[in-house]
Coordinates of C-alpha atoms and ligand atoms in Angstrom, one line a residue:
M1 CA 0.0 0.0 0.0
T2 CA 2.7 2.4 1.0
L3 CA 4.8 1.6 -2.0
Q4 CA 1.7 2.1 -4.2
K5 CA 1.2 5.5 -2.6
Y6 CA 4.9 6.4 -3.2
N7 CA 4.7 5.3 -6.9
S8 CA 1.5 7.2 -7.5
L9 CA 3.0 10.4 -5.9
R10 CA 6.1 10.0 -7.9
D11 CA 4.0 9.8 -11.1
Q12 CA 1.9 12.7 -9.9
L13 CA 4.9 14.9 -9.3
S14 CA 7.0 13.9 -12.3
D15 CA 6.4 17.1 -14.3
N16 CA 7.0 19.4 -11.4
Q17 CA 10.1 21.5 -11.2
Y18 CA 10.5 21.9 -7.5
L19 CA 8.8 18.8 -6.1
S20 CA 9.7 15.1 -5.6
V21 CA 8.9 12.3 -3.2
E22 CA 11.1 10.0 -1.1
M23 CA 10.5 7.1 1.3
R24 CA 11.6 7.6 4.9
D25 CA 11.3 4.2 6.5
A26 CA 7.5 3.5 6.2
L27 CA 6.4 6.9 5.0
P28 CA 6.4 8.8 1.7
V29 CA 7.6 12.4 2.2
I30 CA 7.1 15.1 -0.4
L31 CA 10.2 17.3 -0.8
V32 CA 9.9 20.9 -1.9
R33 CA 13.2 22.2 -3.1
H34 CA 12.5 25.7 -4.5
T35 CA 15.3 28.1 -5.2
D36 CA 14.1 30.4 -2.4
F37 CA 12.8 27.9 0.3
S38 CA 12.5 24.3 1.1
A39 CA 10.0 22.0 2.9
D40 CA 9.3 18.4 3.7
L41 CA 5.7 17.1 4.1
A42 CA 4.6 13.6 5.1
I43 CA 1.5 12.5 3.2
Q44 CA 0.5 10.6 6.4
G45 CA -1.4 13.3 8.4
A46 CA -0.6 15.9 5.7
Q47 CA 2.1 16.8 8.3
L48 CA 4.5 19.6 7.3
L49 CA 7.8 18.4 8.9
R50 CA 10.1 21.2 7.8
F51 CA 10.0 24.7 6.2
A52 CA 13.2 26.7 5.7
I53 CA 14.3 29.9 4.0
Q54 CA 18.0 30.5 3.5
N55 CA 18.9 27.8 6.0
K56 CA 16.7 29.2 8.8
E57 CA 14.5 26.3 9.9
W58 CA 11.0 27.7 10.9
L59 CA 9.8 24.4 12.5
W60 CA 11.2 22.1 15.1
L61 CA 11.4 18.4 14.3
S62 CA 12.5 15.8 16.8
E63 CA 15.9 14.2 16.1
T64 CA 14.3 10.9 17.1
A65 CA 11.1 11.3 15.0
E66 CA 9.8 8.0 13.8
Y67 CA 8.5 7.5 10.2
K68 CA 5.9 4.8 11.1
T69 CA 2.5 3.9 9.7
G70 CA -0.3 5.1 11.9
T71 CA 1.9 7.1 14.4
S72 CA 2.1 10.9 14.3
L73 CA 5.7 12.2 14.0
R74 CA 6.9 14.4 16.9
G75 CA 7.5 17.9 15.3
G76 CA 6.5 20.1 12.4
I77 CA 2.7 20.8 12.2
P78 CA 0.6 17.8 13.2
I79 CA -3.2 18.3 12.5
C80 CA -5.4 17.7 15.5
W81 CA -8.9 16.9 14.2
P82 CA -11.9 16.2 14.7
W83 CA -11.2 16.7 18.4
F84 CA -8.3 18.3 20.3
G85 CA -6.4 16.6 23.1
N86 CA -8.2 14.2 25.5
A87 CA -11.6 13.5 23.9
A88 CA -13.4 13.7 27.3
K89 CA -12.2 17.3 27.9
N90 CA -14.1 18.5 24.8
P91 CA -17.5 20.3 24.9
S92 CA -20.5 18.1 24.6
S93 CA -21.2 19.3 21.0
V94 CA -17.9 17.5 20.0
T95 CA -18.1 14.5 22.4
T96 CA -21.5 13.6 21.0
H97 CA -19.7 12.2 17.9
I98 CA -17.2 10.2 20.0
T99 CA -18.0 6.7 20.9
G100 CA -16.2 4.1 23.1
D101 CA -13.2 4.6 25.4
N102 CA -10.5 4.3 22.8
A103 CA -10.6 7.8 21.2
P104 CA -6.9 8.7 20.5
A105 CA -5.5 12.0 21.8
H106 CA -5.8 14.8 19.2
G107 CA -8.2 12.8 17.0
F108 CA -7.1 10.7 14.0
A109 CA -6.4 13.1 11.1
R110 CA -2.7 13.2 12.1
S111 CA -2.2 9.5 11.6
Q112 CA -4.2 8.7 8.5
D113 CA -3.1 8.8 4.8
W114 CA -4.1 11.9 3.0
S115 CA -4.2 12.5 -0.8
L116 CA -2.3 15.1 -2.7
T117 CA -5.1 16.8 -4.8
S118 CA -3.3 19.8 -6.3
V119 CA 0.1 21.4 -6.8
T120 CA 0.8 24.9 -8.0
E121 CA 4.3 26.1 -8.4
S122 CA 5.9 29.3 -9.7
D123 CA 9.1 31.3 -9.4
S124 CA 7.7 32.8 -6.2
D125 CA 5.6 30.1 -4.5
V126 CA 4.4 26.6 -4.1
V127 CA 0.9 25.6 -3.0
L128 CA 0.0 22.1 -2.1
G129 CA -3.6 20.9 -1.8
L130 CA -4.3 17.8 0.3
S131 CA -7.5 16.1 1.3
L132 CA -8.8 13.5 3.7
E133 CA -12.0 12.4 2.1
N134 CA -14.6 10.4 4.1
P135 CA -12.5 10.5 7.3
A136 CA -13.5 7.5 9.4
H137 CA -12.5 6.0 12.8
P138 CA -14.2 3.5 15.1
A139 CA -14.3 6.1 17.8
W140 CA -16.1 8.8 15.7
N141 CA -19.6 8.9 14.1
G142 CA -19.3 12.4 12.7
D143 CA -19.8 13.1 9.0
A144 CA -17.3 15.6 7.4
S145 CA -14.4 15.8 5.0
L146 CA -11.2 17.7 5.4
K147 CA -8.9 19.7 3.1
L148 CA -5.5 21.4 3.7
E149 CA -3.8 24.0 1.6
V150 CA -0.2 24.7 2.4
S151 CA 1.2 27.9 0.7
M152 CA 4.9 28.5 0.8
S153 CA 6.9 31.5 -0.4
A154 CA 10.1 33.2 0.4
S155 CA 8.2 35.5 2.8
A156 CA 5.5 33.4 4.4
L157 CA 4.0 30.0 5.3
T158 CA 0.3 29.7 5.3
L159 CA -1.9 26.7 6.3
A160 CA -5.6 26.6 5.7
L161 CA -7.5 23.7 7.1
T162 CA -11.1 23.4 5.8
T163 CA -13.8 21.2 7.3
I164 CA -16.8 20.5 5.1
A165 CA -19.9 19.0 6.9
G166 CA -21.5 16.0 5.3
Q167 CA -25.2 15.1 5.5
K168 CA -25.8 16.0 9.1
E169 CA -24.8 18.6 11.7
V170 CA -21.2 18.1 12.9
A171 CA -19.1 19.8 15.6
I172 CA -15.3 19.6 15.8
S173 CA -12.4 21.0 17.8
Q174 CA -9.0 21.3 16.0
A175 CA -5.5 22.6 16.1
L176 CA -2.5 23.2 13.8
H177 CA -0.1 21.9 16.5
T178 CA 3.0 23.9 15.4
Y179 CA 6.4 23.0 17.0
F180 CA 8.8 25.9 16.9
P181 CA 12.6 25.7 17.4
T182 CA 14.5 27.9 19.9
T183 CA 18.2 27.9 20.8
D184 CA 17.3 28.6 24.4
I185 CA 13.8 28.1 26.0
N186 CA 14.8 30.3 28.9
Q187 CA 15.2 33.2 26.6
T188 CA 12.0 32.6 24.6
S189 CA 8.8 34.6 25.0
I190 CA 5.4 35.1 23.3
A191 CA 3.9 38.6 23.1
G192 CA 0.3 39.2 22.1
L193 CA -1.4 37.2 24.8
E194 CA -1.2 39.9 27.5
D195 CA -4.5 40.2 29.5
E196 CA -6.0 37.2 27.7
S197 CA -7.7 34.5 29.8
Y198 CA -6.4 31.0 29.7
I199 CA -7.2 27.6 31.1
D200 CA -4.2 26.1 32.9
A201 CA -4.3 22.3 32.2
L202 CA -1.6 21.8 34.9
D203 CA -3.6 23.5 37.7
G204 CA -6.9 21.7 37.7
W205 CA -8.0 23.5 34.5
A206 CA -8.3 26.7 36.4
T207 CA -9.1 29.9 34.4
K208 CA -6.5 32.6 34.8
T209 CA -5.4 35.9 33.2
Q210 CA -2.1 36.4 31.5
T211 CA 0.1 39.2 32.8
G212 CA 2.9 40.3 30.4
P213 CA 4.4 38.2 27.7
V214 CA 4.4 34.4 28.1
A215 CA 7.8 33.1 29.3
F216 CA 8.8 29.4 29.8
V217 CA 10.0 28.7 33.4
D218 CA 8.4 25.3 34.0
E219 CA 6.1 22.7 32.3
T220 CA 3.5 24.8 30.4
D221 CA 0.2 23.5 29.0
R222 CA -2.4 26.3 28.6
I223 CA -5.4 27.1 26.4
Y224 CA -5.5 30.8 25.7
T225 CA -8.2 32.9 24.1
V226 CA -6.6 34.8 21.2
S227 CA -7.5 38.2 19.7
R228 CA -4.2 39.5 18.2
D229 CA -1.2 38.4 16.2
L230 CA 1.5 36.7 18.3
T231 CA 5.2 37.6 18.3
L232 CA 7.5 34.7 19.0
Q233 CA 10.8 36.0 20.4
S234 CA 13.9 33.8 20.9
P235 CA 17.6 34.5 20.5
G236 CA 18.2 35.8 17.0
S237 CA 14.6 35.1 15.9
T238 CA 11.4 37.0 15.7
M239 CA 8.4 35.3 14.1
I240 CA 4.9 36.7 13.7
L241 CA 2.0 34.1 13.9
S242 CA -1.4 35.3 12.8
G243 CA -4.6 33.5 11.9
N244 CA -8.4 33.4 12.4
N245 CA -8.2 30.9 15.4
R246 CA -10.0 31.9 18.5
T247 CA -7.8 29.9 20.9
A248 CA -4.2 28.8 21.1
I249 CA -2.4 26.2 23.1
V250 CA 1.0 27.0 24.5
W251 CA 2.9 23.9 25.4
N252 CA 6.4 22.9 26.6
P253 CA 6.7 19.5 28.4
W254 CA 9.8 20.6 30.4
I255 CA 12.0 18.0 32.1
D256 CA 9.8 15.3 33.7
K257 CA 7.1 15.1 31.0
G258 CA 9.8 15.4 28.3
A259 CA 11.5 12.3 29.7
R260 CA 8.2 10.4 29.3
L261 CA 7.3 11.6 25.8
S262 CA 7.7 9.4 22.8
Q263 CA 10.1 10.5 20.0
F264 CA 11.6 13.1 22.3
E265 CA 15.2 13.3 23.5
D266 CA 15.6 14.0 27.3
D267 CA 16.9 17.5 26.8
A268 CA 14.8 18.4 23.7
W269 CA 12.5 20.6 25.9
K270 CA 15.2 23.2 25.9
N271 CA 15.0 23.7 22.2
M272 CA 11.3 23.7 21.3
F273 CA 7.9 25.1 22.2
C274 CA 4.5 24.7 20.7
I275 CA 1.9 27.3 19.8
E276 CA -1.2 25.6 18.4
S277 CA -3.5 27.7 16.3
A278 CA -6.8 26.2 17.5
D279 CA -10.5 26.2 17.8
V280 CA -11.1 24.4 21.1
M281 CA -13.4 24.5 24.2
D282 CA -16.0 27.2 23.6
A283 CA -14.4 28.0 20.2
A284 CA -15.3 24.5 18.9
V285 CA -16.9 24.7 15.4
T286 CA -20.5 23.5 14.7
L287 CA -21.4 23.2 11.0
Q288 CA -24.8 22.5 9.4
P289 CA -25.0 20.0 6.5
G290 CA -22.9 21.2 3.6
E291 CA -21.4 24.1 5.5
S292 CA -17.6 24.6 5.7
H293 CA -15.1 26.3 8.0
T294 CA -11.5 27.2 7.4
L295 CA -8.9 27.5 10.1
R296 CA -6.0 29.6 8.9
M297 CA -2.5 30.4 10.2
T298 CA 0.3 32.4 8.7
L299 CA 3.8 32.6 9.8
V300 CA 6.3 35.3 8.8
N301 CA 9.9 35.9 9.8
R302 CA 10.8 39.4 11.3
S303 CA 14.3 38.5 12.4
I304 CA 17.0 41.1 11.7
Ligands
BG6_1 O1 2.1 13.5 22.6 P1 1.0 14.2 21.8 O2 -0.3 13.3 21.8 O3 1.4 14.6 20.4 O4 0.5 15.5 22.6 C1 1.5 16.4 22.9 C2 0.9 17.6 23.7 O5 0.0 18.3 22.9 C3 -0.6 19.5 23.5 O6 -1.5 20.0 22.6 C4 -1.3 19.1 24.8 O7 -1.8 20.3 25.4 C5 -0.3 18.4 25.7 O8 -1.0 18.0 26.9 C6 0.2 17.1 25.0 O9 1.2 16.5 25.8

């Protein structure tokens, strides 16, 4: 099956100037090698693994990432859908579609095979269209399909994740679970969340208010409301993250949880953090039959 997928992707991309496909262990990975930027995208999960401009890597990917069938890779931008995190923590509109006790964390879109549906390439950009038609899982009885558009250029990276409801009403929570690199987590901060309320998943899910920029001093796992662009500051790097998401998860596992995580070196917590452009909790999305919703995020580099 995997080899079939690889062969059909190779045929599909044979006329493209900047695109090719390679196998990494069990997974086909699309390679974008444009003159101005480069990227790697696993067709499983439609997971962007890398994006770089002039040797600056915009995403963090674990050195011990595993290219296995049915397992999300640690790093890049996994897609959490049709529920975020622990299924039971979702609002009832979302859990009504979840059956049984074996609902995987972060849904199932990140571990299923997607299709590459369109490719546009030019001197200035590359746009990949992917889809997960008729998404199905034993733990979900919802009816919707899912598309992802990944737009890459020498100035920006944009992801647009579109949910299209099927024959009945459906509610989903979702996140573009972006892993960012940093050379020093102790000198990393996020501006733009000042005065926003957040749920602290590490303090009994208490609701709190953010004072000043977010800094990382311990394990962090919070769901913020979002109303502005975010500025991600780390040594030598300033990135601006914008989008139409109403919530964002800020996460760093720190030392103890880092030691328990799969595909994660013991000291990797020092060099990564996640900001997940999300629609979760009260911001979960309900769609009537045939309606659609697009979650968008754009990343630009403002480093000097
Ligand atoms: O290991 P996973 O399933 O990819 O999840 C990673 C993290 O994802 C974050 O979104 C959650 O808030 C964390 O609690 C979780 O640990």
